[in-house]
PDB file of C-alpha atoms and ligand atoms in Angstrom:
ATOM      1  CA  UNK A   1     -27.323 -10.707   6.323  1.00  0.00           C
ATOM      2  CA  UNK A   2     -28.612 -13.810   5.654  1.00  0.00           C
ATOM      3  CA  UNK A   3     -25.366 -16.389   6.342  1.00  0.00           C
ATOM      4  CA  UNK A   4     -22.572 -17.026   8.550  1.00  0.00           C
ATOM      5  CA  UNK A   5     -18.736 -16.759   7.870  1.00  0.00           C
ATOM      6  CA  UNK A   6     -16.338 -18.747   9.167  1.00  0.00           C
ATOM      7  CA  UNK A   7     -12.790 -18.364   8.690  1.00  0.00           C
ATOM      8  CA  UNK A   8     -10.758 -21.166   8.323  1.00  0.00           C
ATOM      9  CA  UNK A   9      -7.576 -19.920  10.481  1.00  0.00           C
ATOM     10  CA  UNK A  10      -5.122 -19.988   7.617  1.00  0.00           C
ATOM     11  CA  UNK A  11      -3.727 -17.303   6.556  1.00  0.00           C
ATOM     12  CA  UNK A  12      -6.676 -16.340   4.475  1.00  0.00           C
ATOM     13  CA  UNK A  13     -10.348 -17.972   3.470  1.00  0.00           C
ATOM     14  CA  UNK A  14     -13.528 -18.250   5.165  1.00  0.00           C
ATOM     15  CA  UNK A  15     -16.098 -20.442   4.630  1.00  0.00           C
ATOM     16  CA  UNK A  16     -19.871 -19.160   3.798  1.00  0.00           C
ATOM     17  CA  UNK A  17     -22.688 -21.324   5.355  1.00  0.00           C
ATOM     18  CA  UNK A  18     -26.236 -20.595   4.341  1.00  0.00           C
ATOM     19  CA  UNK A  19     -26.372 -19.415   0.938  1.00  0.00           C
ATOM     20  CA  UNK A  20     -27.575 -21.041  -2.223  1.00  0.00           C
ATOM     21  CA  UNK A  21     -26.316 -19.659  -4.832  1.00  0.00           C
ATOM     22  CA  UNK A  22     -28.333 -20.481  -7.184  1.00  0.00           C
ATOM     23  CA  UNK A  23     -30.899 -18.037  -5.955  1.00  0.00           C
ATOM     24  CA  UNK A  24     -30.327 -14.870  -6.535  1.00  0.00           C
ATOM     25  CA  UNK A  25     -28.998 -12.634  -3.950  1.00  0.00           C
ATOM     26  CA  UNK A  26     -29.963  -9.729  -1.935  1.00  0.00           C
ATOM     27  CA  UNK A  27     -28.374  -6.839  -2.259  1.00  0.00           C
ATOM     28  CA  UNK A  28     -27.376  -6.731   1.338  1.00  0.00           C
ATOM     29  CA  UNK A  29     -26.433 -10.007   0.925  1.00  0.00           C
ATOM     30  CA  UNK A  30     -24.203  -8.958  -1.889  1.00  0.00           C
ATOM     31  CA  UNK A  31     -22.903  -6.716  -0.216  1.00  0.00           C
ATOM     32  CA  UNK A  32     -21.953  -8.212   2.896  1.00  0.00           C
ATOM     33  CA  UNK A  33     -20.445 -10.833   0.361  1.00  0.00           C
ATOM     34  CA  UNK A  34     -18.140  -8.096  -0.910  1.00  0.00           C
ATOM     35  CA  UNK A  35     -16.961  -7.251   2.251  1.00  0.00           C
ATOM     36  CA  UNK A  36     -16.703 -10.887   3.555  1.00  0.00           C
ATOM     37  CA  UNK A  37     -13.936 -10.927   0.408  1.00  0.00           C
ATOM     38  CA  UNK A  38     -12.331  -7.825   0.904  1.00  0.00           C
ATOM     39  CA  UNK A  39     -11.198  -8.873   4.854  1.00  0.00           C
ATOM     40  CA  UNK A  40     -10.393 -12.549   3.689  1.00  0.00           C
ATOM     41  CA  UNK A  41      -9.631 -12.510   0.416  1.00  0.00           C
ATOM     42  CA  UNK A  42     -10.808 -16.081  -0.362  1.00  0.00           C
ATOM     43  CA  UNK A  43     -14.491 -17.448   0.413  1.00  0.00           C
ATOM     44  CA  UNK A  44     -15.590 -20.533   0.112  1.00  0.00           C
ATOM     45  CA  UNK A  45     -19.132 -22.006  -0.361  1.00  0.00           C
ATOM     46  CA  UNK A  46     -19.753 -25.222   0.194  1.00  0.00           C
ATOM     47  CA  UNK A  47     -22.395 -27.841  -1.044  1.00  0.00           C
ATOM     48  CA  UNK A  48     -23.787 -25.793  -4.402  1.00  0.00           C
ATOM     49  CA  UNK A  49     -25.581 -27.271  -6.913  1.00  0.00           C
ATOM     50  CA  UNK A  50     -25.827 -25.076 -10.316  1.00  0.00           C
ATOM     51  CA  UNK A  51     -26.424 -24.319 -13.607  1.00  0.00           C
ATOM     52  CA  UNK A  52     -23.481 -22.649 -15.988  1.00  0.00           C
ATOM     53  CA  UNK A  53     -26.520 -19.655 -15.990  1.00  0.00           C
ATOM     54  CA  UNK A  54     -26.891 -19.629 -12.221  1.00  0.00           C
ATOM     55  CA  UNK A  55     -22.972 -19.676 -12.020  1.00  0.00           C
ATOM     56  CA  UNK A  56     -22.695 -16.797 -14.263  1.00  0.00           C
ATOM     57  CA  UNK A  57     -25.818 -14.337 -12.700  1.00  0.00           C
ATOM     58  CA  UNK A  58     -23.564 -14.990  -9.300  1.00  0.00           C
ATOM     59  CA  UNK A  59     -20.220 -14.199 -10.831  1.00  0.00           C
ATOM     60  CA  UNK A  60     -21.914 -10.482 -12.380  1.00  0.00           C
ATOM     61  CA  UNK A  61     -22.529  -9.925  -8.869  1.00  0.00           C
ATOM     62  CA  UNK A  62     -18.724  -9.316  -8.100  1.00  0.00           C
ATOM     63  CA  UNK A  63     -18.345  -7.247 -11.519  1.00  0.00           C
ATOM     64  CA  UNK A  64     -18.381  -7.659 -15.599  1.00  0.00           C
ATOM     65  CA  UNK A  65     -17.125 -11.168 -16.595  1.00  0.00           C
ATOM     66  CA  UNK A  66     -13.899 -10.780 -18.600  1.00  0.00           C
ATOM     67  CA  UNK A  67     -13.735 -13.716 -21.432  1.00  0.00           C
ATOM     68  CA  UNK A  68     -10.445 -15.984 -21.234  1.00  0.00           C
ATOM     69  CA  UNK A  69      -8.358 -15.806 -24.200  1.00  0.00           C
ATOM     70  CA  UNK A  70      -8.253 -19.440 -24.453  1.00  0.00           C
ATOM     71  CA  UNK A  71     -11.816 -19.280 -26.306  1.00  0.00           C
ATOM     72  CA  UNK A  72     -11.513 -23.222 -26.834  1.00  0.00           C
ATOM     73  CA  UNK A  73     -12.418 -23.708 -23.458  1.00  0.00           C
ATOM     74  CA  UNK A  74     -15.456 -21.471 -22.836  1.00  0.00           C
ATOM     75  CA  UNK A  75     -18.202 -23.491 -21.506  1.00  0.00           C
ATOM     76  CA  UNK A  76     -20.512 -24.060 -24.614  1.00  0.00           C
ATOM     77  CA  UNK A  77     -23.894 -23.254 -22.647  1.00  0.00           C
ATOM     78  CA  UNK A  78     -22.186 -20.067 -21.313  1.00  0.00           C
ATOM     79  CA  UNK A  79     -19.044 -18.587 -22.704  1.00  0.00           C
ATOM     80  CA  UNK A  80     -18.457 -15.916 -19.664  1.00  0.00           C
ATOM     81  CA  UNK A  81     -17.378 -19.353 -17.735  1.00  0.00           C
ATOM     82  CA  UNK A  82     -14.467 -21.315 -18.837  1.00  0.00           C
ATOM     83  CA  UNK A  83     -13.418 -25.260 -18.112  1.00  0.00           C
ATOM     84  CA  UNK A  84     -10.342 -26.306 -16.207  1.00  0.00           C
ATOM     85  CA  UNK A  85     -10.409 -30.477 -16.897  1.00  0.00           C
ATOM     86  CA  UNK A  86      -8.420 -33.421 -17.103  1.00  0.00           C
ATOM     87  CA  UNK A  87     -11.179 -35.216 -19.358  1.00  0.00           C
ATOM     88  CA  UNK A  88      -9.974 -35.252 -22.349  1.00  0.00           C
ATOM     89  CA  UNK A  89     -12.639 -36.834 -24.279  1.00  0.00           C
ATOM     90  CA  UNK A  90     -15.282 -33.501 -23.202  1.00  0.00           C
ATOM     91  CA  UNK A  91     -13.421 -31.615 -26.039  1.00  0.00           C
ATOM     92  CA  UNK A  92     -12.770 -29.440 -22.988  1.00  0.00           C
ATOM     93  CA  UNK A  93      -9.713 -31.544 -21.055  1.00  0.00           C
ATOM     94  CA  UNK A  94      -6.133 -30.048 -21.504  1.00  0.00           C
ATOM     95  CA  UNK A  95      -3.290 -32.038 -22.284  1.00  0.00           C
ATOM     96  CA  UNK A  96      -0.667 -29.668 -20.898  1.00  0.00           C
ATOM     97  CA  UNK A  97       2.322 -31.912 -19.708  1.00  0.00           C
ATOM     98  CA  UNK A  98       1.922 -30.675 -16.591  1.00  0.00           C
ATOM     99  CA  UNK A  99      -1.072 -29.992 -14.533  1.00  0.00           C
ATOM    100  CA  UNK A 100      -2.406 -26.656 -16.006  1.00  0.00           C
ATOM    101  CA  UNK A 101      -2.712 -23.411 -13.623  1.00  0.00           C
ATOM    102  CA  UNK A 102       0.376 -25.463 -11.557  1.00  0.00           C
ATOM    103  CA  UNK A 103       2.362 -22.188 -11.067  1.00  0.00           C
ATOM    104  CA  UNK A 104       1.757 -19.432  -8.953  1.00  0.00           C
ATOM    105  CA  UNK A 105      -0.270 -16.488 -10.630  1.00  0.00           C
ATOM    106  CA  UNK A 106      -2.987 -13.728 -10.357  1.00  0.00           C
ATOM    107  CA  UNK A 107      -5.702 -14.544 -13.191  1.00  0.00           C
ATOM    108  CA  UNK A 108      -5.258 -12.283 -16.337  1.00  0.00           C
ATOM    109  CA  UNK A 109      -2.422 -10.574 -14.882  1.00  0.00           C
ATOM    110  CA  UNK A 110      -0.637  -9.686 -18.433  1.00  0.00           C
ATOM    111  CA  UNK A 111      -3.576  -7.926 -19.243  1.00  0.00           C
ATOM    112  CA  UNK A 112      -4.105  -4.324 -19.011  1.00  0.00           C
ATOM    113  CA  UNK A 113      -6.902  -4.299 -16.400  1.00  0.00           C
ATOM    114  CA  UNK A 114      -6.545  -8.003 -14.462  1.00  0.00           C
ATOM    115  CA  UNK A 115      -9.146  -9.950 -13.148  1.00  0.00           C
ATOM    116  CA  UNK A 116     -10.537  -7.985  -9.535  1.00  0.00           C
ATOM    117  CA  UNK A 117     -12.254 -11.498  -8.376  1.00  0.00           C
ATOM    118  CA  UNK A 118     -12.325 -14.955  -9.962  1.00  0.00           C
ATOM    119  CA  UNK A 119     -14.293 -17.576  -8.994  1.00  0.00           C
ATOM    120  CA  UNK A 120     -13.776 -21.389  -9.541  1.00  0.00           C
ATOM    121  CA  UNK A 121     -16.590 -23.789  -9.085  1.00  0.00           C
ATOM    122  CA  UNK A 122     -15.310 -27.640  -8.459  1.00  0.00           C
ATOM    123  CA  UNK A 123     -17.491 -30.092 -10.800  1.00  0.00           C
ATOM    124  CA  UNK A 124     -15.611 -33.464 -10.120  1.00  0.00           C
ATOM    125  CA  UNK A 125     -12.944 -33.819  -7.999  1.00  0.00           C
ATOM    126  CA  UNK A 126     -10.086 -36.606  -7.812  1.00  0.00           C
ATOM    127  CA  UNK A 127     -10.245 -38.940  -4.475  1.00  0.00           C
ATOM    128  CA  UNK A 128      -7.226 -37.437  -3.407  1.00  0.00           C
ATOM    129  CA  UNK A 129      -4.754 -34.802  -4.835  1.00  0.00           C
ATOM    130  CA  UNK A 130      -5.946 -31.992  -7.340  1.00  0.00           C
ATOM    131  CA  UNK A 131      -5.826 -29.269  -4.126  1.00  0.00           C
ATOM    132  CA  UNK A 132      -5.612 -25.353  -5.003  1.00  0.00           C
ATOM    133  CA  UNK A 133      -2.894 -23.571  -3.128  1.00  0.00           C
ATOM    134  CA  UNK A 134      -3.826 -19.681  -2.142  1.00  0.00           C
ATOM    135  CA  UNK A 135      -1.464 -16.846  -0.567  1.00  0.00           C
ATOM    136  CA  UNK A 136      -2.298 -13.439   0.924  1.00  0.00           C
ATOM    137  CA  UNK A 137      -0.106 -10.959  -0.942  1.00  0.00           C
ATOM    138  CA  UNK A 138      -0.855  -8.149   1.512  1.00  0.00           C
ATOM    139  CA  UNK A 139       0.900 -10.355   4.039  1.00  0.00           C
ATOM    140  CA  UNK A 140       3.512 -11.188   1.999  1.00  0.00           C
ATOM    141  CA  UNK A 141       3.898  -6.659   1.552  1.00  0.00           C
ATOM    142  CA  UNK A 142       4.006  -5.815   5.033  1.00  0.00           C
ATOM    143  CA  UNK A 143       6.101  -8.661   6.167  1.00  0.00           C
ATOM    144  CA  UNK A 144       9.033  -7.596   4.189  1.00  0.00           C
ATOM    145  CA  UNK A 145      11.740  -5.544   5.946  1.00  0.00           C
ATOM    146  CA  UNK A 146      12.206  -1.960   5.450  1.00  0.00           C
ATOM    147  CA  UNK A 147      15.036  -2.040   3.326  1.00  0.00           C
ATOM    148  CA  UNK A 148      13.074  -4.538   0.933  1.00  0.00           C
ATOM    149  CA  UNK A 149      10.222  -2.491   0.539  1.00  0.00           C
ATOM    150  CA  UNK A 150      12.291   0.349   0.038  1.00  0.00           C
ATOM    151  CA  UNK A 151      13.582  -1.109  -2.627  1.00  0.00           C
ATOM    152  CA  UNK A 152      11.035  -2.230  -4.722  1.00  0.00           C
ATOM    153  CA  UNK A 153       8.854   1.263  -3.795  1.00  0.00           C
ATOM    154  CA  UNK A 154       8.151   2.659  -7.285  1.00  0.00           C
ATOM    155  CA  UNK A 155       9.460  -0.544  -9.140  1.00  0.00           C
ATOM    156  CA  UNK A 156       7.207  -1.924 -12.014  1.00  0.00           C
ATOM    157  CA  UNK A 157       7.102  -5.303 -14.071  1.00  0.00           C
ATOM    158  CA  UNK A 158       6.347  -6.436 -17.322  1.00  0.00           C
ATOM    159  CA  UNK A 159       3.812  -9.552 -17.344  1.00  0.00           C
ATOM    160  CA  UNK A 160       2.814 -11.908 -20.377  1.00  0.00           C
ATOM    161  CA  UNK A 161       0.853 -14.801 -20.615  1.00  0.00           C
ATOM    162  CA  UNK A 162       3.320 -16.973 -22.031  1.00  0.00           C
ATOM    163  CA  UNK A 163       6.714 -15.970 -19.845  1.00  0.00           C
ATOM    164  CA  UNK A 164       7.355 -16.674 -16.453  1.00  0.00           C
ATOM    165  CA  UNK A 165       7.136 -20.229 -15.168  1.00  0.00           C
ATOM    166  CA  UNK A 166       4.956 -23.150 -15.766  1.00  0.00           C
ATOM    167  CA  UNK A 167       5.615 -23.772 -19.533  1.00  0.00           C
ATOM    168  CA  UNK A 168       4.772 -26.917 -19.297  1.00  0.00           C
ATOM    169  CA  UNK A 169       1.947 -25.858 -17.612  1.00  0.00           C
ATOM    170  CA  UNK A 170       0.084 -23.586 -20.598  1.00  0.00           C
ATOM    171  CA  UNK A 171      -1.838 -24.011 -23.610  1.00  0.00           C
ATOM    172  CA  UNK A 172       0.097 -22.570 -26.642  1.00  0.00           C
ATOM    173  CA  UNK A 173      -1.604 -19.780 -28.430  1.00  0.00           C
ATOM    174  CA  UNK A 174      -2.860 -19.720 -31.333  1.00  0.00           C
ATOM    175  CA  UNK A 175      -1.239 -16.676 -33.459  1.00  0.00           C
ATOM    176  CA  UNK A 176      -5.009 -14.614 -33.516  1.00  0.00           C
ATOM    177  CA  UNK A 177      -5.054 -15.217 -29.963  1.00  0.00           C
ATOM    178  CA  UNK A 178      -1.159 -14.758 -28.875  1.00  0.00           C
ATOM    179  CA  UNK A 179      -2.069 -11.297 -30.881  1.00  0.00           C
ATOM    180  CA  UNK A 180      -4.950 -10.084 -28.722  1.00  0.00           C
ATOM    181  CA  UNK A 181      -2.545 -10.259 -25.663  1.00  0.00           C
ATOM    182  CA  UNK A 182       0.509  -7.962 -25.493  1.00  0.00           C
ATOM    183  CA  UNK A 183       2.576  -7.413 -22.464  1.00  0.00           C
ATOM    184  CA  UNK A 184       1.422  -5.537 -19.762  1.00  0.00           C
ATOM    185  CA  UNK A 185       3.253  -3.314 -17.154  1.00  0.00           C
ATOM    186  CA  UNK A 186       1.903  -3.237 -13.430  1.00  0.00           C
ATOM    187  CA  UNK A 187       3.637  -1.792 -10.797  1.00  0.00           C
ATOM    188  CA  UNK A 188       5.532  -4.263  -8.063  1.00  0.00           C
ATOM    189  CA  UNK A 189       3.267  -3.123  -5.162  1.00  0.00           C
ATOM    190  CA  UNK A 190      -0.293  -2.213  -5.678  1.00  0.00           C
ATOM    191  CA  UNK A 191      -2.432  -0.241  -3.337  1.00  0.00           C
ATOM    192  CA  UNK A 192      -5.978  -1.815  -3.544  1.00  0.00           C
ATOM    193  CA  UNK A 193      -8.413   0.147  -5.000  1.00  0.00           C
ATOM    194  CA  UNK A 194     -11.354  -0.908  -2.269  1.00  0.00           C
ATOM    195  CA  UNK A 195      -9.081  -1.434   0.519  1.00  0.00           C
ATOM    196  CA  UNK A 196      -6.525   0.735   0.647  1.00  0.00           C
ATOM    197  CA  UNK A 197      -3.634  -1.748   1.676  1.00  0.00           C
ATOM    198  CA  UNK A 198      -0.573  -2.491  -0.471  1.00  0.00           C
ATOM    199  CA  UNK A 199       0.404  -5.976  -1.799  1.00  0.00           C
ATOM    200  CA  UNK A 200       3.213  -7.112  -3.850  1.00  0.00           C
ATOM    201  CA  UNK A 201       2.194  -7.782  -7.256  1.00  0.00           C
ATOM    202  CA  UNK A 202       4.308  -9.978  -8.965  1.00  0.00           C
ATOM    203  CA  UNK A 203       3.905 -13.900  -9.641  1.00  0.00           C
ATOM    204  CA  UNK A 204       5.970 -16.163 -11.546  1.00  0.00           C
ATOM    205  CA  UNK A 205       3.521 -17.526 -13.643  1.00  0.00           C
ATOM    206  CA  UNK A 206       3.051 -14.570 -16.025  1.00  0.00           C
ATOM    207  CA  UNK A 207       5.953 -11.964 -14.612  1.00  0.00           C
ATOM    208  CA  UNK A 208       8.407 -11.255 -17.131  1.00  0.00           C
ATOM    209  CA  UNK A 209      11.155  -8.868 -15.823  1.00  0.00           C
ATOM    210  CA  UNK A 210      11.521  -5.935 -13.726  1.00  0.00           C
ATOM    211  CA  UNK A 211      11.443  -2.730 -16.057  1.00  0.00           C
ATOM    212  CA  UNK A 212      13.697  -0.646 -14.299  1.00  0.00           C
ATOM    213  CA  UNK A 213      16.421  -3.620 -13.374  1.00  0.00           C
ATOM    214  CA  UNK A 214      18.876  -5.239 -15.709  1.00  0.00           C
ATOM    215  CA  UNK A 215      17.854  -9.068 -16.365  1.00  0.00           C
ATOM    216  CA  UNK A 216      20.120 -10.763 -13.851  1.00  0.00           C
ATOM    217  CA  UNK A 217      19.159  -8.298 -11.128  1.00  0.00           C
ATOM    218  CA  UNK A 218      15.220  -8.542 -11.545  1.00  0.00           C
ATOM    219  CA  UNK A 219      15.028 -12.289 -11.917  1.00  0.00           C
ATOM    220  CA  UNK A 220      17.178 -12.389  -8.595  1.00  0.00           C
ATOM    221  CA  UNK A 221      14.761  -9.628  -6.799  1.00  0.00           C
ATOM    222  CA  UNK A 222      11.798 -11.624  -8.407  1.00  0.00           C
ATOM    223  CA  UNK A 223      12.844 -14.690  -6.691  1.00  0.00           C
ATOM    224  CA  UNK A 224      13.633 -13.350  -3.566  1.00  0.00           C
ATOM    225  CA  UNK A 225       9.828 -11.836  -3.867  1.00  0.00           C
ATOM    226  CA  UNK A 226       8.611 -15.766  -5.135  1.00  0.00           C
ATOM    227  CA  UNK A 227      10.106 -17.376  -2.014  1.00  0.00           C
ATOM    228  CA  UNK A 228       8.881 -15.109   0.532  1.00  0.00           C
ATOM    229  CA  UNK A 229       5.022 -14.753  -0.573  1.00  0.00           C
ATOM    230  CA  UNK A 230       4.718 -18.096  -1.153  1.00  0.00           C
ATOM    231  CA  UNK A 231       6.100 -19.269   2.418  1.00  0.00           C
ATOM    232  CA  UNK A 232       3.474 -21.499   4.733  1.00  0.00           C
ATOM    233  CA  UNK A 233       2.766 -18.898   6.921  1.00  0.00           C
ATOM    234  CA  UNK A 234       1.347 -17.008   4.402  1.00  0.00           C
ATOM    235  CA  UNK A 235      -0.783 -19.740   2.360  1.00  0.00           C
ATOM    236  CA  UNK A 236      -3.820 -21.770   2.545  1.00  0.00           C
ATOM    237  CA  UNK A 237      -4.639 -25.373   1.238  1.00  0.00           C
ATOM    238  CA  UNK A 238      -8.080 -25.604  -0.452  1.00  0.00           C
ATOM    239  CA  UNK A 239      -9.197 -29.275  -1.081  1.00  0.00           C
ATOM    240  CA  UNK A 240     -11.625 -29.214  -2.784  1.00  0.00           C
ATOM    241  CA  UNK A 241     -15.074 -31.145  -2.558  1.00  0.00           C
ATOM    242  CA  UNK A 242     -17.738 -31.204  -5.627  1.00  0.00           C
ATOM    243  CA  UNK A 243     -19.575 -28.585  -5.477  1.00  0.00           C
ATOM    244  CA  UNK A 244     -17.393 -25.699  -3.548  1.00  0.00           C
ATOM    245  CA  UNK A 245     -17.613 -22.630  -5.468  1.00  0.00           C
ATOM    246  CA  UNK A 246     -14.240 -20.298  -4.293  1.00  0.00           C
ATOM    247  CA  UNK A 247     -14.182 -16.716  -5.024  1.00  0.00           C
ATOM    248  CA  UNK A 248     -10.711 -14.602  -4.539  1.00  0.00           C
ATOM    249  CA  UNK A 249      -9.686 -11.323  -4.799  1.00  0.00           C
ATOM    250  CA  UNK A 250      -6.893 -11.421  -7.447  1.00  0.00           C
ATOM    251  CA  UNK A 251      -5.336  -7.892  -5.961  1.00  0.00           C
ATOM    252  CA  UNK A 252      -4.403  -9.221  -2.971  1.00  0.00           C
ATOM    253  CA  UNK A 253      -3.325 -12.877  -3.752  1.00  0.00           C
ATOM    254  CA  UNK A 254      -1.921 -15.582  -6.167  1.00  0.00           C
ATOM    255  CA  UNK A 255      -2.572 -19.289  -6.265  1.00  0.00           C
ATOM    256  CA  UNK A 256      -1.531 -22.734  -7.835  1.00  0.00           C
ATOM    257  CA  UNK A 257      -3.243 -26.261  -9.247  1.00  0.00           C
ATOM    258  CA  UNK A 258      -1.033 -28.704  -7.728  1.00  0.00           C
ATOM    259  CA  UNK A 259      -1.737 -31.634  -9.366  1.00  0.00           C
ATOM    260  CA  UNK A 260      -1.114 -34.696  -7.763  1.00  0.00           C
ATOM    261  CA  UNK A 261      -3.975 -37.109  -8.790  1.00  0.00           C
ATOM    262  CA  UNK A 262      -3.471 -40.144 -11.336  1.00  0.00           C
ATOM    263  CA  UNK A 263      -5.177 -38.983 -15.204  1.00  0.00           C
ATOM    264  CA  UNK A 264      -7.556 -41.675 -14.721  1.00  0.00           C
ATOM    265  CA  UNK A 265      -9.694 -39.872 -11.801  1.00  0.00           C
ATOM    266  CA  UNK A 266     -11.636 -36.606 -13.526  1.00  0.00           C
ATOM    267  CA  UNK A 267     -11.210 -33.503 -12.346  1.00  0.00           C
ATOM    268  CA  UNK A 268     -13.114 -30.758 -13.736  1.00  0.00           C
ATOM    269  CA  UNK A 269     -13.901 -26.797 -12.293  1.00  0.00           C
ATOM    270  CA  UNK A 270     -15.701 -23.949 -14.061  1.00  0.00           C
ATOM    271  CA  UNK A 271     -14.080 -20.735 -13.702  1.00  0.00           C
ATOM    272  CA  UNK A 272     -14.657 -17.108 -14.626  1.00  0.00           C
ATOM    273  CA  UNK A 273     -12.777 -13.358 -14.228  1.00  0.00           C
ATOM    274  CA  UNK A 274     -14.621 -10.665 -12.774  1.00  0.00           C
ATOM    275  CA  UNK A 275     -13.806  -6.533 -12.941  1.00  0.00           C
ATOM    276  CA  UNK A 276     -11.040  -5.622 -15.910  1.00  0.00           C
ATOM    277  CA  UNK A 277     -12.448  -4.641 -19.180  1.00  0.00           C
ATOM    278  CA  UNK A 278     -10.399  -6.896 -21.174  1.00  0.00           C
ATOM    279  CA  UNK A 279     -13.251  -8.798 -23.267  1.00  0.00           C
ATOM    280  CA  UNK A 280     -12.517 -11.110 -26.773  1.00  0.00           C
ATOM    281  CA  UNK A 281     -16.568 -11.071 -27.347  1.00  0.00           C
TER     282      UNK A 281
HETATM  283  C1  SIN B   1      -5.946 -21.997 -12.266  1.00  0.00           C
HETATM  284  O1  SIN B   1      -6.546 -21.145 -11.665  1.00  0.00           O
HETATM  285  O2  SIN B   1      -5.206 -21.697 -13.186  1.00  0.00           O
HETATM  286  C2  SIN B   1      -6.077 -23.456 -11.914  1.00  0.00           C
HETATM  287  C3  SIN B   1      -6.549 -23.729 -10.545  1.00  0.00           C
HETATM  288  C4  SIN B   1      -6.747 -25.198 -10.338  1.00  0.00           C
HETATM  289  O3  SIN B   1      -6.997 -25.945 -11.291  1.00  0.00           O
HETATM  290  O4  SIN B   1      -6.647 -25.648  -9.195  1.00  0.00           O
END
């Protein structure tokens, strides 16, 4: 293994010293990679310098790329990455009237198969402001009491892109696209396929309702859920300097844009979804 990790003492997220990514990697490099992700669920790599293609050969590495719906913001050199950006005037900047991705989710959660990793790249970042908020949702599982996860043992939910929180925080869909995404039921806790370990699964940014709860009740139980994973103890601040590329494992966490910088300072990241075999082509 070719690099060091170094994790930050938050909850979650290491850094990764001594890898440029836009070589390609070794296989036991790769590897170590995967497991560097599985234990901290976030990894960060400072300092890269790359190409949309380099980006892209790096995020296969972690699993087939799954295309966002949101096809008007595919990167136009490579369409497996997408563009998060305030800058209008790129034909790629979102005028949400909020900061977009400022709720709490896990990517492509009201799909079928979500996304196993993601991975955002920061292009231009805002002097201050514009951080990413991250929380472990295996922490947020195993801290709950008994008679909470008692409770929501067997439970499932109903997720869709455009319920949940963060309205103001969305694109609308177009009616082709709003068609290619129906809800999708996941159950409340998830045992991870590569780890073994449970985690709630549930966010408010694309959670719907509780299938087997009555509205009232589910929304309260959701809440309760919101509150707890999303306590300090169980987060982790990423501020984000040009050129950090962040992967995260999407079954064992949720995150949030939180804004916070003036329209006039540019801030733009690449993203993509990795594992789920959702694909629009
Ligand atoms: C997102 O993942 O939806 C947005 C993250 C960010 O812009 O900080």
């Amino acid at each position: 293994m070719t690099f060091t990790v170094e994790p930050t003492g938050a909850a979650l997220a290491a850094e990764i010293h001594g890898l440029d990514l836009a070589r390609s990697l070794t296989q036991e490099d790769a590897e170590a990679l995967r497991g560097a992700l599985l234990e901290h669920i976030l990894l960060v790599f400072p300092g890269q310098h790359l190409t949309p293609g380099q980006l892209a050969d790096f995020c296969r590495r972690f699993g087939p790329i799954t295309r966002h719906i949101l096809d008007q913001y595919h990167h136009p050199e490579e369409p497996d990455l997408c563009i998060i950006s305030n800058v209008v005037e790129s034909g790629k900047g979102r005028t949400t009237a909020q900061t977009a991705g400022s709720y709490w989710h896990s990517d492509l959660s009201y799909l079928a198969d979500p996304a196993d990793v993601s991975m955002l790249y920061a292009v231009e970042v805002p002097q201050s402001g514009g951080d990413t908020l991250f929380c472990d949702m295996y922490a947020a599982y195993v801290s709950l009491s008994a008679a909470m996860r008692a409770r929501i043992a067997g439970l499932t939910a109903v997720h869709n892109i455009m319920s949940g929180s963060g309205a103001d925080a969305k694109v609308a869909l177009t009616e082709a696209q709003r068609a290619k995404v129906p809800d999708a039921i996941h159950p409340v806790v998830q045992r991870h396929p590569e780890t073994g370990r449970e985690a709630l699964f549930v966010n408010p940014g694309f959670t719907r309702r509780i299938v087997e709860l009555d509205a009232a009740a589910g929304i309260e139980l959701l809440t309760e859920l919101y509150a707890h994973a999303t306590d300090a103890r169980f987060t982790y601040r990423h501020k984000w300097r040009a050129g950090d590329v962040t992967l995260f494992d999407g079954r064992a966490s949720m995150h949030s844009a939180t804004g916070g910088y003036t329209s006039d300072q540019p801030r733009t990241l690449w993203r993509a979804f990795m594992g789920g075999s959702y694909a629009t082509g």
